[in-house]
C-alpha positions as semicolon CSV with decimal commas, in nm:
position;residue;x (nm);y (nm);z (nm)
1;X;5,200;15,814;-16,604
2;X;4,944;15,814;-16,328
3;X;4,555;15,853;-16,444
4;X;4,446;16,157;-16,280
5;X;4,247;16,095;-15,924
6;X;4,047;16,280;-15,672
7;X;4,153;16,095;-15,353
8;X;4,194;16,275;-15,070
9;X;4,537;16,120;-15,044
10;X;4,690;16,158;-15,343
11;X;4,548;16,544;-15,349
12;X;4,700;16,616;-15,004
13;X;5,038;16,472;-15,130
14;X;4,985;16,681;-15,473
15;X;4,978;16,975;-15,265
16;X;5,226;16,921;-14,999
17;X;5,501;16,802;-15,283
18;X;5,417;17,156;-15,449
19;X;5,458;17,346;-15,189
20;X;5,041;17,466;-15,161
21;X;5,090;17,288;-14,759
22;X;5,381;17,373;-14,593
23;X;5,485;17,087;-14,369
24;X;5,767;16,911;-14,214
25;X;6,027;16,759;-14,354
26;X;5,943;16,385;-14,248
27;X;5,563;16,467;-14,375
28;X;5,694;16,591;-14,747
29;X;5,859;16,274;-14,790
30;X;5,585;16,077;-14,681
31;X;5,375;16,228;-14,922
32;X;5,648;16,200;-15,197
33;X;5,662;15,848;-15,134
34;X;5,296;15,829;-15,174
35;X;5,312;15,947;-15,550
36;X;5,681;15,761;-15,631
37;X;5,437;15,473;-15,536
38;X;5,167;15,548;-15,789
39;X;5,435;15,489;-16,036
40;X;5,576;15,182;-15,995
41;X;5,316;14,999;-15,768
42;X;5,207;14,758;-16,049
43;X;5,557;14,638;-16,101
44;X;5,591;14,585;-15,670
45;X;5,280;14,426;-15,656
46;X;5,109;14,666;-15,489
47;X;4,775;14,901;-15,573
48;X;4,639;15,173;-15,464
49;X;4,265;15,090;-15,360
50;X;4,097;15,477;-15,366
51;X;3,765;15,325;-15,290
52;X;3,850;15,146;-14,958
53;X;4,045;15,493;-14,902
54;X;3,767;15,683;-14,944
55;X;3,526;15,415;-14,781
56;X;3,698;15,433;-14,494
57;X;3,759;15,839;-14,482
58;X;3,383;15,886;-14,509
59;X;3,320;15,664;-14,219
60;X;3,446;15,952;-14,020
61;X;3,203;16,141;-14,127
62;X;2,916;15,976;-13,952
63;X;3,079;16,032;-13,622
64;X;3,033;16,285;-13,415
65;X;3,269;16,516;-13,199
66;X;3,189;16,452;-12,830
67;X;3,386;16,801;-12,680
68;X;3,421;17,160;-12,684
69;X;3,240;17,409;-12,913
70;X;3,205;17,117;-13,131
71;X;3,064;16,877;-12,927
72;X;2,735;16,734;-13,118
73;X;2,888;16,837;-13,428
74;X;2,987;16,568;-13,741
75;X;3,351;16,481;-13,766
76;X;3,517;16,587;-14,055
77;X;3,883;16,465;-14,107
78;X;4,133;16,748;-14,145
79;X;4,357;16,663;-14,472
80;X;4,698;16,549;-14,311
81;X;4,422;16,282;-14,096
82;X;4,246;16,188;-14,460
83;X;4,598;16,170;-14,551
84;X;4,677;15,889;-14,283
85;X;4,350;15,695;-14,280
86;X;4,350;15,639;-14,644
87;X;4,703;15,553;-14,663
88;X;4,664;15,265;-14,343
89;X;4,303;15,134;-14,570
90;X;4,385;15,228;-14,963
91;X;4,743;15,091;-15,008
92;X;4,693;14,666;-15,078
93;X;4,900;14,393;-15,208
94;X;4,784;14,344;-15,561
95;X;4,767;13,929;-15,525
96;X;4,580;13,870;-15,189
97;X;4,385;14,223;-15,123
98;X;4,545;14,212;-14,798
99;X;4,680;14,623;-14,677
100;X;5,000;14,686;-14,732
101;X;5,075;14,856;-14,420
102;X;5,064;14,676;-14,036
103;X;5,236;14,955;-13,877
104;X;5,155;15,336;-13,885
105;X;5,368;15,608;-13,673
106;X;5,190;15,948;-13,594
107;X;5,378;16,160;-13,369
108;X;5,201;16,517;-13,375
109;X;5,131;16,806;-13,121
110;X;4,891;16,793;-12,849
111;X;4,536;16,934;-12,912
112;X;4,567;16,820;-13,292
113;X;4,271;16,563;-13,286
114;X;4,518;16,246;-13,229
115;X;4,287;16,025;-12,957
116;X;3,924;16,150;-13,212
117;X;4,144;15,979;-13,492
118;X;4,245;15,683;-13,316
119;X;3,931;15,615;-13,167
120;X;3,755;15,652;-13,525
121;X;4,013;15,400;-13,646
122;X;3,953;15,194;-13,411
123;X;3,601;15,178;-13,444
124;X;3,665;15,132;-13,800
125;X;3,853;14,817;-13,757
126;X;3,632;14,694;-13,491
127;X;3,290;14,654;-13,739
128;X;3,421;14,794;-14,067
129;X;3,724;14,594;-14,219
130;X;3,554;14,276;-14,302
131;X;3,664;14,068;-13,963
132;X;3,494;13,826;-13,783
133;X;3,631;13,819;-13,422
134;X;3,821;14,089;-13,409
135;X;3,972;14,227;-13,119
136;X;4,065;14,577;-13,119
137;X;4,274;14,685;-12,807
138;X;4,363;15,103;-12,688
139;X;4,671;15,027;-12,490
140;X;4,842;15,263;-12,320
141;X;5,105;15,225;-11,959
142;X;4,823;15,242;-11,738
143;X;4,482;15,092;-11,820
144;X;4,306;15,460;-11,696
145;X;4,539;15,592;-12,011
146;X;4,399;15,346;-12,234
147;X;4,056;15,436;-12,160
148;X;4,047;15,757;-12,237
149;X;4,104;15,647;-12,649
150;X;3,803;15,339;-12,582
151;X;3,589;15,614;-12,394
152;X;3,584;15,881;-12,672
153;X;3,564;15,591;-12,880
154;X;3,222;15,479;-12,658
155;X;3,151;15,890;-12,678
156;X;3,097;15,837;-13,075
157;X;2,905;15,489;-13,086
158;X;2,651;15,690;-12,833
159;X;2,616;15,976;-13,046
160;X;2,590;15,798;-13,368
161;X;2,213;15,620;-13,373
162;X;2,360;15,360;-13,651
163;X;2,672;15,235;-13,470
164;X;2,470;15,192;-13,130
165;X;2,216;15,007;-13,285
166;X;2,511;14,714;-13,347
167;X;2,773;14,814;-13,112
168;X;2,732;14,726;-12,762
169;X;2,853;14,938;-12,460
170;X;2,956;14,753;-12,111
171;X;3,117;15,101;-11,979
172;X;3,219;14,913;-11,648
173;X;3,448;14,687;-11,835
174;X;3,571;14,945;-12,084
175;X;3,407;14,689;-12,381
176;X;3,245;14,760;-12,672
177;X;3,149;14,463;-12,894
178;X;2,932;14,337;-13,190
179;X;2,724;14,005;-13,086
180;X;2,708;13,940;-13,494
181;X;3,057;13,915;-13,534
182;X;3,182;13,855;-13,196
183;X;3,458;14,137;-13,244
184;X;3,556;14,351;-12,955
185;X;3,715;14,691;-12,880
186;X;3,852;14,683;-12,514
187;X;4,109;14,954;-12,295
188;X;4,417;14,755;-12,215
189;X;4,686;14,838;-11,956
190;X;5,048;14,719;-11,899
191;X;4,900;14,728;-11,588
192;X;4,717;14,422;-11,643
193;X;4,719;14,104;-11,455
194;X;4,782;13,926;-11,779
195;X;4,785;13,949;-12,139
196;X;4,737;13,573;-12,179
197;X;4,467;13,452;-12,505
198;X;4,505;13,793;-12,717
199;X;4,456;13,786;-13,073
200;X;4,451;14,102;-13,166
201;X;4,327;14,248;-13,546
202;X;4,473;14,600;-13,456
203;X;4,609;14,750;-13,174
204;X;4,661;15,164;-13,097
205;X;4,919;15,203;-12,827
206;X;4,857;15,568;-12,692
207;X;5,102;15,838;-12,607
208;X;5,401;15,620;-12,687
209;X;5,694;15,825;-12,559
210;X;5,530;15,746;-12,206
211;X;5,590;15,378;-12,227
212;X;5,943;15,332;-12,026
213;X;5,966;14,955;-12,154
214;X;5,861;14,758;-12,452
215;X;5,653;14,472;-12,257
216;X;5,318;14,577;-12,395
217;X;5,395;14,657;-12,764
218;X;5,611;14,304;-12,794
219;X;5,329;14,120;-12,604
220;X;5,085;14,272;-12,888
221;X;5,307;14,283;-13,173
222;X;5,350;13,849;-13,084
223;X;4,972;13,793;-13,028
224;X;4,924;13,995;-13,383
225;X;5,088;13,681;-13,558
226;X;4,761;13,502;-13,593
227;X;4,592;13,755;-13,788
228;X;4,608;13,815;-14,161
229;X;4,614;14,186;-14,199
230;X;4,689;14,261;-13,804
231;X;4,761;14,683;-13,766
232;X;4,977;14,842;-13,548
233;X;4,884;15,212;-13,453
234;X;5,117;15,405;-13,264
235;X;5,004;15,795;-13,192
236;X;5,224;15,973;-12,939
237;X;5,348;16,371;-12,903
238;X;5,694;16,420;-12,929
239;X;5,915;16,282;-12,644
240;X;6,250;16,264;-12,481
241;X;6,512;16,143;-12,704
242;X;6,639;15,850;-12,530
243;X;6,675;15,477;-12,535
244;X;6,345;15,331;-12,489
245;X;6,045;15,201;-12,726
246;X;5,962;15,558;-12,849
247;X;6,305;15,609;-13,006
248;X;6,328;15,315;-13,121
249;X;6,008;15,350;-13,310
250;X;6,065;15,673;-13,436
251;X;6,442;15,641;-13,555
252;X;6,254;15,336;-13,739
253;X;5,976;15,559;-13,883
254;X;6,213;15,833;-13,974
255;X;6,455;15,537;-14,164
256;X;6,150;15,395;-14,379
257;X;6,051;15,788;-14,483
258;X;6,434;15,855;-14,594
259;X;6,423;15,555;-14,761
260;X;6,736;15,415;-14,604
């Protein structure tokens, strides 16, 4: 059996699987699969870190939320986005430390908080994971897509006195980057002349359904190689079933939650 634990994860997967959070039916297995892996992780090679879960859950918590009535206001992680964050940072190989998972699929409803979490993950990964030169890219079909993720992302580092004390802003060149580690967080376009030298630690391709070809995520998902630990985050509202990246990604998603 599994030693009891407070972890925001394995709580919100408690809850779902017993029916106290009534979600869909790709979430419920997500969070079954969750607990089945508390159970046989030490035989797959595979452990559950809750500290670097919670580490990186409680990073949120120093940002702040840069719209609405809550503009000004500290961000606090709803539990289905605790339940994401410390799956991508708590789940590592047992041997090498290294996270489990490169790839994470969100596909959720507008006005649910999707670009405030993948700017806060980004962020995260830019100054927070333990990698020197990183190079965090928002990436979206059209560069002015992209910077709306880097510019709430810029929104928090401004409104958070201990992130803009080591993360610099050049707003002009939608960059924000730490001189100590020489790591960068930058808005990138299929739009762009070129995606020659990229080596990026993480990349969060934005609003997925809208990308009509899969140039940008296979010219990221090749420059990843280099990297130990790279992570792919794709967030995107439901589109269009069709042939294209999108379905692709999500028949994929949908496959690995099944278990088939």
């Amino acid at each position: 059996m599994v030693t009891a634990t407070r972890s925001r994860v394995t709580t919100y997967a408690q809850a779902v699987v017993n029916g106290e959070v009534i979600v869909g039916r790709l979430v419920r297995l997500a969070a079954e699969r969750h607990l089945r892996d508390l159970e046989t992780s030490a035989d797959r090679g595979l452990v559950f870190d809750e500290d670097a879960a919670e580490r990186a859950i409680r990073f949120f918590t120093y940002l702040h939320q840069s719209k609405g009535q809550w503009a000004g206001e500290p961000l606090v992680l709803q539990d289905w986005q605790a339940f994401v964050v410390g799956n991508i940072f708590g789940w590592k190989e047992a041997t090498t430390h290294l996270r489990r998972f490169r790839k994470a699929y969100i596909e959720i409803g507008r006005k649910n908080g999707k670009t405030t979490l993948a700017s806060g993950i980004g962020l995260y990964l830019l100054d927070f994971d333990g990698e020197a030169g990183a190079e965090i890219y928002c990436a979206a079909t059209k560069r002015d897509q992209a910077r709306l993720c880097w510019s709430e992302a810029m929104r928090m580092v401004e409104r958070t006195p201990s992130l803009k004390r080591r993360i610099k802003i050049i707003e002009s060149r939608a960059n924000l980057h730490v001189l100590e580690t020489s790591s960068k967080f930058e808005a990138l376009g299929a739009d762009n002349d070129s995606m020659d030298g990229l080596n990026p630690h993480a990349y969060i391709i934005d609003e997925l359904h809208a990308h009509k070809t899969r140039g940008i995520v296979d010219a990221l998902e090749t420059a990843a190689g280099a990297r130990q630990q790279p992570l792919a985050f794709y967030i995107t509202t439901a589109g269009v079933a069709r042939e294209s990246v999108y379905s692709e990604t999500h028949d994929y998603a949908r496959r690995v939650a099944e278990g088939i």
